[in-house]
mmCIF file of C-alpha atoms and ligand atoms in Angstrom:
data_model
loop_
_atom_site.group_PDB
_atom_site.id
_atom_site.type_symbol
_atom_site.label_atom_id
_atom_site.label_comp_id
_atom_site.label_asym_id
_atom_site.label_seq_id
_atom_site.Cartn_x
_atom_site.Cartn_y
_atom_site.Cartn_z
ATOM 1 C CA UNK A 1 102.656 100.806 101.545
ATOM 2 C CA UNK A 2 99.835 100.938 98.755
ATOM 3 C CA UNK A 3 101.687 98.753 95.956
ATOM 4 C CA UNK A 4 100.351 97.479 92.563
ATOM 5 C CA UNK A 5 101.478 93.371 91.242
ATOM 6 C CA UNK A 6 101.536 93.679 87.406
ATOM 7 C CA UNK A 7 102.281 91.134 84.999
ATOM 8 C CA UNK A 8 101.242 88.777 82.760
ATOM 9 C CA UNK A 9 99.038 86.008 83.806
ATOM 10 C CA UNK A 10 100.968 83.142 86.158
ATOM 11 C CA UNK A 11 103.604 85.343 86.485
ATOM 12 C CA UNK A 12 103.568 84.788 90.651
ATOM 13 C CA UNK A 13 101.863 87.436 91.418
ATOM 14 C CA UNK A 14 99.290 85.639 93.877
ATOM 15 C CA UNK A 15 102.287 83.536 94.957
ATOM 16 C CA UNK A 16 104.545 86.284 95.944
ATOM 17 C CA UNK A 17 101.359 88.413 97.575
ATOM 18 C CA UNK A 18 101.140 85.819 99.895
ATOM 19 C CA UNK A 19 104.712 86.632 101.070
ATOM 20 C CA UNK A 20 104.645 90.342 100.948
ATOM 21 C CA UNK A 21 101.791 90.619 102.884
ATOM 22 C CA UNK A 22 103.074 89.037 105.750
ATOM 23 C CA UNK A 23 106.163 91.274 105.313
ATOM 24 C CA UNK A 24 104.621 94.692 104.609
ATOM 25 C CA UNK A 25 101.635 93.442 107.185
ATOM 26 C CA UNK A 26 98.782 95.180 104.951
ATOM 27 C CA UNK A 27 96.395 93.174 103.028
ATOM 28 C CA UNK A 28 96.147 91.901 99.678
ATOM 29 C CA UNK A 29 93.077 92.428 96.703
ATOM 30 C CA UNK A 30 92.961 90.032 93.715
ATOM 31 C CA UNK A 31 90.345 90.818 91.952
ATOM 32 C CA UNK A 32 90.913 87.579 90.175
ATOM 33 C CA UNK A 33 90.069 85.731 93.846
ATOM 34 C CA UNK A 34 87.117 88.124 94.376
ATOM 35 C CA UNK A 35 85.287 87.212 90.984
ATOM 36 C CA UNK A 36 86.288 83.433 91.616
ATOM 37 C CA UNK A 37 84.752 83.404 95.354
ATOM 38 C CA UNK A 38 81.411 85.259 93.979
ATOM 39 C CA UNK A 39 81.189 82.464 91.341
ATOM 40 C CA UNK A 40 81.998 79.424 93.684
ATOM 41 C CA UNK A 41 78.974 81.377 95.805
ATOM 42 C CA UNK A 42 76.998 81.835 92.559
ATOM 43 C CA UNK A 43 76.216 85.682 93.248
ATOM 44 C CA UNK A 44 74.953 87.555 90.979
ATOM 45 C CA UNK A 45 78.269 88.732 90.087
ATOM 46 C CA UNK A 46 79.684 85.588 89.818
ATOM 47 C CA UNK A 47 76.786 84.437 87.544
ATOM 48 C CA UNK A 48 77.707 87.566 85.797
ATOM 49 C CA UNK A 49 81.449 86.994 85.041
ATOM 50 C CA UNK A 50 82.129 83.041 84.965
ATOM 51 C CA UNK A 51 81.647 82.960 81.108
ATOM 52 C CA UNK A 52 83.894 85.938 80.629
ATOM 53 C CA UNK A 53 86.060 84.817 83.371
ATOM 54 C CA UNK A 54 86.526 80.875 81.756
ATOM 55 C CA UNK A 55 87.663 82.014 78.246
ATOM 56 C CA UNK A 56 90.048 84.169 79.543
ATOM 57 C CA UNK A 57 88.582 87.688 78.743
ATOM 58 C CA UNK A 58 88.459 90.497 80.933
ATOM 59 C CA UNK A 59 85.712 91.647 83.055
ATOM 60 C CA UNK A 60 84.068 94.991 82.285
ATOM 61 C CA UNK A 61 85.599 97.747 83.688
ATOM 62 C CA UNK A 62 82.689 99.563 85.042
ATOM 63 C CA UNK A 63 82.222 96.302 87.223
ATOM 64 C CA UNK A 64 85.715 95.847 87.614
ATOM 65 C CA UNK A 65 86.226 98.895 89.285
ATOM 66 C CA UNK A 66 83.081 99.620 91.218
ATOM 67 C CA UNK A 67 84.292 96.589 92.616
ATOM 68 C CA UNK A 68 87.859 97.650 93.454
ATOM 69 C CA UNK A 69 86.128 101.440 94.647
ATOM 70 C CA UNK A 70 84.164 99.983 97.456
ATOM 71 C CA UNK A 71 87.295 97.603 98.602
ATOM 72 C CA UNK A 72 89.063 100.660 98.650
ATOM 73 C CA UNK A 73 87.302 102.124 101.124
ATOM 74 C CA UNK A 74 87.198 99.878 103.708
ATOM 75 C CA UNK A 75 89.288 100.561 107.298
ATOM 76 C CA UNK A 76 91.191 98.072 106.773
ATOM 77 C CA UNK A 77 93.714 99.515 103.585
ATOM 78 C CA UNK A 78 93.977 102.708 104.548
ATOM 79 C CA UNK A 79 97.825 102.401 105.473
ATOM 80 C CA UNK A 80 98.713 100.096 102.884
ATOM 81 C CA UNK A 81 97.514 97.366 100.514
ATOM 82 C CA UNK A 82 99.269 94.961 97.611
ATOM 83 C CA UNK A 83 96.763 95.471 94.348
ATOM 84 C CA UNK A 84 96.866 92.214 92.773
ATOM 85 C CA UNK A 85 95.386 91.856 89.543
ATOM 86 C CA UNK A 86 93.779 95.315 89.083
ATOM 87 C CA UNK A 87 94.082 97.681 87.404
ATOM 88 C CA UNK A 88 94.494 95.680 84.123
ATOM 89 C CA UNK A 89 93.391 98.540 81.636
ATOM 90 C CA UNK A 90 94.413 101.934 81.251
ATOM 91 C CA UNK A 91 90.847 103.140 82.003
ATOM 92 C CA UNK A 92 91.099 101.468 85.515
ATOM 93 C CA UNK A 93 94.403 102.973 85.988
ATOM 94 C CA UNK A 94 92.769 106.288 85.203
ATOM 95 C CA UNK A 95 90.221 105.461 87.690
ATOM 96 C CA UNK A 96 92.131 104.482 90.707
ATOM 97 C CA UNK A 97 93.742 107.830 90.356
ATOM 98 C CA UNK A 98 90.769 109.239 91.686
ATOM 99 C CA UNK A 99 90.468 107.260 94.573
ATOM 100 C CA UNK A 100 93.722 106.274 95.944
ATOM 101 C CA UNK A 101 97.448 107.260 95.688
ATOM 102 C CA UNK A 102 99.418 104.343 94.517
ATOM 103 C CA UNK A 103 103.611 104.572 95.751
ATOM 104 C CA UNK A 104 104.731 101.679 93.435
ATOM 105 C CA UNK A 105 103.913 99.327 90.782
ATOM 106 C CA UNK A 106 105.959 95.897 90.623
ATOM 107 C CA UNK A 107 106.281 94.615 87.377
ATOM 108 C CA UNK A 108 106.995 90.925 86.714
ATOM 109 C CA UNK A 109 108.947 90.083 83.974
ATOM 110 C CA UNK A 110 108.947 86.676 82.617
ATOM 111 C CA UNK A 111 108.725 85.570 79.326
ATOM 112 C CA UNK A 112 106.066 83.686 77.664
ATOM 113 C CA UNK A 113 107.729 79.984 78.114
ATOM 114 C CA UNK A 114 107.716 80.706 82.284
ATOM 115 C CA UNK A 115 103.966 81.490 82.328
ATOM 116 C CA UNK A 116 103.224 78.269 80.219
ATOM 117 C CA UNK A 117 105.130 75.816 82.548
ATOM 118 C CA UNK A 118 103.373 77.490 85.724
ATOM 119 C CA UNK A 119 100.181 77.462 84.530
ATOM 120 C CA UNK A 120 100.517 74.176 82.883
ATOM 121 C CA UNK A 121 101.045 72.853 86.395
ATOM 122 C CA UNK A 122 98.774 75.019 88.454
ATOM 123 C CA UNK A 123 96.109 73.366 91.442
ATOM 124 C CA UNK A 124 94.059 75.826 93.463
ATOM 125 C CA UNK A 125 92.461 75.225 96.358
ATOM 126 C CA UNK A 126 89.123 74.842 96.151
ATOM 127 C CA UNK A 127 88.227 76.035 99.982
ATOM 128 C CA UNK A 128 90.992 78.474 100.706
ATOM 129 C CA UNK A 129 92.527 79.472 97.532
ATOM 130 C CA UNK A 130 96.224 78.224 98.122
ATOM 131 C CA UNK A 131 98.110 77.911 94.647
ATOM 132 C CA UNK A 132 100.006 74.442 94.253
ATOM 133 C CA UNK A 133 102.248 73.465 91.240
ATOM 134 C CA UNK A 134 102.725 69.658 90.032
ATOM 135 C CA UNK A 135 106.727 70.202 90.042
ATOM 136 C CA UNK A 136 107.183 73.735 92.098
ATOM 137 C CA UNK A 137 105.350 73.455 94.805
ATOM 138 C CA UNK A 138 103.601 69.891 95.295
ATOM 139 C CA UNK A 139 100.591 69.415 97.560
ATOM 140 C CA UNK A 140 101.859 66.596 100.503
ATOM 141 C CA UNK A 141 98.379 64.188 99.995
ATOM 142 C CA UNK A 142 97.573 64.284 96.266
ATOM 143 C CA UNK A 143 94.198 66.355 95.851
ATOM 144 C CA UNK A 144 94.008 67.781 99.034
ATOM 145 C CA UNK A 145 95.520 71.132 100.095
ATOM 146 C CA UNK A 146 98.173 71.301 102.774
ATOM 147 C CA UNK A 147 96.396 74.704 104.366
ATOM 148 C CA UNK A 148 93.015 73.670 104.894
ATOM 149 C CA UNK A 149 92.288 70.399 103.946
ATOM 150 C CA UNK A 150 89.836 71.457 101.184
ATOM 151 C CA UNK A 151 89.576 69.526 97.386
ATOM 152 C CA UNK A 152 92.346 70.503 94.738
ATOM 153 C CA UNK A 153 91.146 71.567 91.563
ATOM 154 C CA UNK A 154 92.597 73.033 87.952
ATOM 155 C CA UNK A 155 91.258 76.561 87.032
ATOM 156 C CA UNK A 156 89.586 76.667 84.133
ATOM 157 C CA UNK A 157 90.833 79.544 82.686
ATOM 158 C CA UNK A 158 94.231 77.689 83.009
ATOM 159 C CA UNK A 159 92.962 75.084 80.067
ATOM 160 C CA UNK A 160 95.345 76.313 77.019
ATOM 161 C CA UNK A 161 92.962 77.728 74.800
ATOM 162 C CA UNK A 162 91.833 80.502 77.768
ATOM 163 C CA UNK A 163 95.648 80.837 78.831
ATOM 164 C CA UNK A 164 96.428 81.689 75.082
ATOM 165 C CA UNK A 165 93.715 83.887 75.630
ATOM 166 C CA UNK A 166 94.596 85.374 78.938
ATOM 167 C CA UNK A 167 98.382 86.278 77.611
ATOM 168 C CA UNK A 168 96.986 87.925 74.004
ATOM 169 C CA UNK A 169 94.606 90.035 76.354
ATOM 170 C CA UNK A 170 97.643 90.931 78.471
ATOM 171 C CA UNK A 171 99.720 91.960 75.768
ATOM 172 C CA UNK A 172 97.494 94.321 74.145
ATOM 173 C CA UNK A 173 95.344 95.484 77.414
ATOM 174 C CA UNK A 174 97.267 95.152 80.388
ATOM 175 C CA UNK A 175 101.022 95.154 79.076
ATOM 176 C CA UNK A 176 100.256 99.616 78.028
ATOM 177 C CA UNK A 177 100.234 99.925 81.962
ATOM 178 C CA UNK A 178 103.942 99.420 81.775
ATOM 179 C CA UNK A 179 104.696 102.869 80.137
ATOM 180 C CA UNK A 180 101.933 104.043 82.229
ATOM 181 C CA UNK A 181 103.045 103.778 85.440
ATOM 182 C CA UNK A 182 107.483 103.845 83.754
ATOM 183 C CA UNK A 183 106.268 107.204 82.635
ATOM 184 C CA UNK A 184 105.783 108.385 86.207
ATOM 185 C CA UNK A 185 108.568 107.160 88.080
ATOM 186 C CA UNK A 186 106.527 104.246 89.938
ATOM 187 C CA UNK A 187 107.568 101.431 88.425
ATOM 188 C CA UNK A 188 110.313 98.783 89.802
ATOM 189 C CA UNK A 189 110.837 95.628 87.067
ATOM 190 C CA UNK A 190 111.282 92.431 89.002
ATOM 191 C CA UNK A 191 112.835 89.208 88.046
ATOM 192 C CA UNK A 192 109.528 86.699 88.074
ATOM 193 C CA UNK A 193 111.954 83.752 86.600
ATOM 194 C CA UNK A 194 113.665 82.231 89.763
ATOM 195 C CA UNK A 195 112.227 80.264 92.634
ATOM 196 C CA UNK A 196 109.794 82.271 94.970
ATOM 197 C CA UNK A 197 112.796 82.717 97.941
ATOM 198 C CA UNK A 198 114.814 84.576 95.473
ATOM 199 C CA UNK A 199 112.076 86.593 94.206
ATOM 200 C CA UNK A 200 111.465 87.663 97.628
ATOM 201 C CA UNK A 201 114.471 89.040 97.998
ATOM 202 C CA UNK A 202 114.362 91.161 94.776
ATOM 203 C CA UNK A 203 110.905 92.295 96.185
ATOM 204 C CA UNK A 204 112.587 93.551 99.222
ATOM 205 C CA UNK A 205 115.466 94.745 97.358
ATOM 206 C CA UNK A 206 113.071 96.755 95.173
ATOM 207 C CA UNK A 207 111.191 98.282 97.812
ATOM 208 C CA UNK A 208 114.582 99.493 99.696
ATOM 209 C CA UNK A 209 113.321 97.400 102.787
HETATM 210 P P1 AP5 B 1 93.631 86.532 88.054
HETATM 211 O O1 AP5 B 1 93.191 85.570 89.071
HETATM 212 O O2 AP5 B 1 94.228 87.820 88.473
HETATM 213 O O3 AP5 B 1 94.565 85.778 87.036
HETATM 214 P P2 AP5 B 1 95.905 86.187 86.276
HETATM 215 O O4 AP5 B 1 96.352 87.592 86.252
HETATM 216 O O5 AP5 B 1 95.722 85.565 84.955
HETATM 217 O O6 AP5 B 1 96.994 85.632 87.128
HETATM 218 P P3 AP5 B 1 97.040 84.263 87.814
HETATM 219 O O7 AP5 B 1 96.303 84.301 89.101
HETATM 220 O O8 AP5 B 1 96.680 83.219 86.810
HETATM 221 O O9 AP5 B 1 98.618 84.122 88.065
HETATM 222 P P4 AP5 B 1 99.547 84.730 89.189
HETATM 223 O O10 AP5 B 1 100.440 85.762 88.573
HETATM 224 O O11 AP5 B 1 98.783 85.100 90.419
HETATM 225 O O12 AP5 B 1 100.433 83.442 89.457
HETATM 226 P P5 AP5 B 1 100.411 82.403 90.665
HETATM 227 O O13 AP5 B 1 101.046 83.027 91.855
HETATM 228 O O14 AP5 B 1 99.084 81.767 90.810
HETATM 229 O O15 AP5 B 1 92.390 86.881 87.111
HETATM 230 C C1 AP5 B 1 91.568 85.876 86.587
HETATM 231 C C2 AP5 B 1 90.539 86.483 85.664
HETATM 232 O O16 AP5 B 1 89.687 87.385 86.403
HETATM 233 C C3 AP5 B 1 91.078 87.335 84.505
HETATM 234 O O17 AP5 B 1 91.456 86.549 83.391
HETATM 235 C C4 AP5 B 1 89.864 88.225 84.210
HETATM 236 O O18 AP5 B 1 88.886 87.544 83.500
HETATM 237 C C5 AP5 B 1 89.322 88.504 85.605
HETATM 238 N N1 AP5 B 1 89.921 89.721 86.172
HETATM 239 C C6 AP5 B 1 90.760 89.787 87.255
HETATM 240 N N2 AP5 B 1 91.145 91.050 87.480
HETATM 241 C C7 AP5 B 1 90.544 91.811 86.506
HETATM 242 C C8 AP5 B 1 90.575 93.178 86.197
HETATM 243 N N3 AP5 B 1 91.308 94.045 86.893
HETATM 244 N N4 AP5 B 1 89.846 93.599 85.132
HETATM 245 C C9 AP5 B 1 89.102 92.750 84.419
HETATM 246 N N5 AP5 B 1 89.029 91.436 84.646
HETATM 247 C C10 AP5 B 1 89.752 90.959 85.693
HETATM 248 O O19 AP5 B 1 101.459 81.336 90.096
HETATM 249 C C11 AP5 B 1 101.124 80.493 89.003
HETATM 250 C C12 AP5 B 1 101.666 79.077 89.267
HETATM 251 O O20 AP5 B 1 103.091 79.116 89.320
HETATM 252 C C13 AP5 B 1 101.233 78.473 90.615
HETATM 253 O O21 AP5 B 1 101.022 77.108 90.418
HETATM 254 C C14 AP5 B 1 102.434 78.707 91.552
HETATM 255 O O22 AP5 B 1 102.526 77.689 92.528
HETATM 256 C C15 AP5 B 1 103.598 78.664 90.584
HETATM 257 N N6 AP5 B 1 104.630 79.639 90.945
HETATM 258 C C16 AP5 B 1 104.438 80.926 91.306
HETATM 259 N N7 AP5 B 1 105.615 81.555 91.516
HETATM 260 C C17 AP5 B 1 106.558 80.615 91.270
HETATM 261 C C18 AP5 B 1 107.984 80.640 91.305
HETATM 262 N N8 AP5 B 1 108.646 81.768 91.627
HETATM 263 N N9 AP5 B 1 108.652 79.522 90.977
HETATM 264 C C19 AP5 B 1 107.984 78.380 90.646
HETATM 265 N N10 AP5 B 1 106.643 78.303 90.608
HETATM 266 C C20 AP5 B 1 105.956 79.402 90.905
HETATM 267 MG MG1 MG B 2 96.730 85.142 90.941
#
């Protein structure tokens, strides 16, 4: 199944792709992950986008979706894939219509108070990427990730001035998609308030599986 996550930033999305991928067996894309990896690596794309990245703006699409283009491609999302993150604009919606068929969009729905408490919490793992939250979902050793052993560290897009950021970019770039995708039938709201079991079942729910 070839599926787009949209929603506002700290919605779950990451946290429920981790799920779905295991139960649709296909693979996921954040782009967010991608531009974080090529900056840990210091790449010339990540040299590229940490500024942009840190204050909570979005990448240029031309980047954004060369980047997404040549994922795309690749053997191993032919059958299916969860779009995480991307597109975020209407122009990169307009452009993944020319190179891939998208069956449904899953919009999280949470207000602004829900993505303010998660990302007001939120570790990453440095190493493997694994999302933690101080009260939801608590690393065992403090610092350390449960997964992989690797250091635990806070985002810095997640300080408050790039999450206020982040959710004023949402509402006036990302949030249009909505209609976008409403408009043709694809889209399936989801419930992004309750714990991450219950969500899964909604996802299932929504997908008729
Ligand atoms: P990206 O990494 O995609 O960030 P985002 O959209 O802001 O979303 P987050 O990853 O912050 O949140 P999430 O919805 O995945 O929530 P999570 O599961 O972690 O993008 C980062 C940046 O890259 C962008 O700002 C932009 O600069 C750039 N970029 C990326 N894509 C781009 C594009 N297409 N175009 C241009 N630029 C682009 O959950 C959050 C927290 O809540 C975690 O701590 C988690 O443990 C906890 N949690 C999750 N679900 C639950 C639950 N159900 N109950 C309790 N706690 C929960
Ligand atoms: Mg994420």
């Amino acid at each position: 199944m070839k599926l787009i996550f949209l929603g506002p930033p700290g919605a779950g999305k990451g946290t429920l792709a981790l799920k779905a991928v295991e139960i649709l067996k296909v693979e996921q894309i954040s782009t967010g992950s991608i531009f974080r990896a090529a900056i840990a690596a210091k790449s010339p794309l990540g040299v590229k986008v940490k500024e942009i990245i840190d204050s909570g703006k979005l990448v240029d699409d031309d980047t954004t979706i060369a980047l997404v283009k040549e994922r795309l491609a690749m053997d191993d999302v032919q059958k299916g894939y969860i779009l995480d993150g991307f597109p975020r604009t209407i122009v990169q919606a307009q452009a993944l219509d020319t190179f891939s068929v998208v069956e449904k969009v899953i919009n999280f729905d949470i207000p602004d108070s829900g993505v303010l408490e998660r990302l007001g919490g939120r570790r990453v793992c440095r190493k493997c990427g694994y999302n933690f939250h101080l009260i939801f979902n608590k690393p065992a050793k403090e610092n350390i990730c449960d997964h992989c052993g690797g250091e635990i560290y806070t985002r810095d897009d997640d300080r408050p001035e790039a999450v206020q950021k982040r959710l004023e970019v949402y509402r006036k770039q990302t949030a249009p998609l909505i209609d976008f995708y409403r408009n043709r039938g694809l889209l399936q709201d989801i419930d992004a308030r309750p714990m991450v079991d219950e969500i899964v079942v909604n996802f299932k729910k929504a997908l008729g599986i």
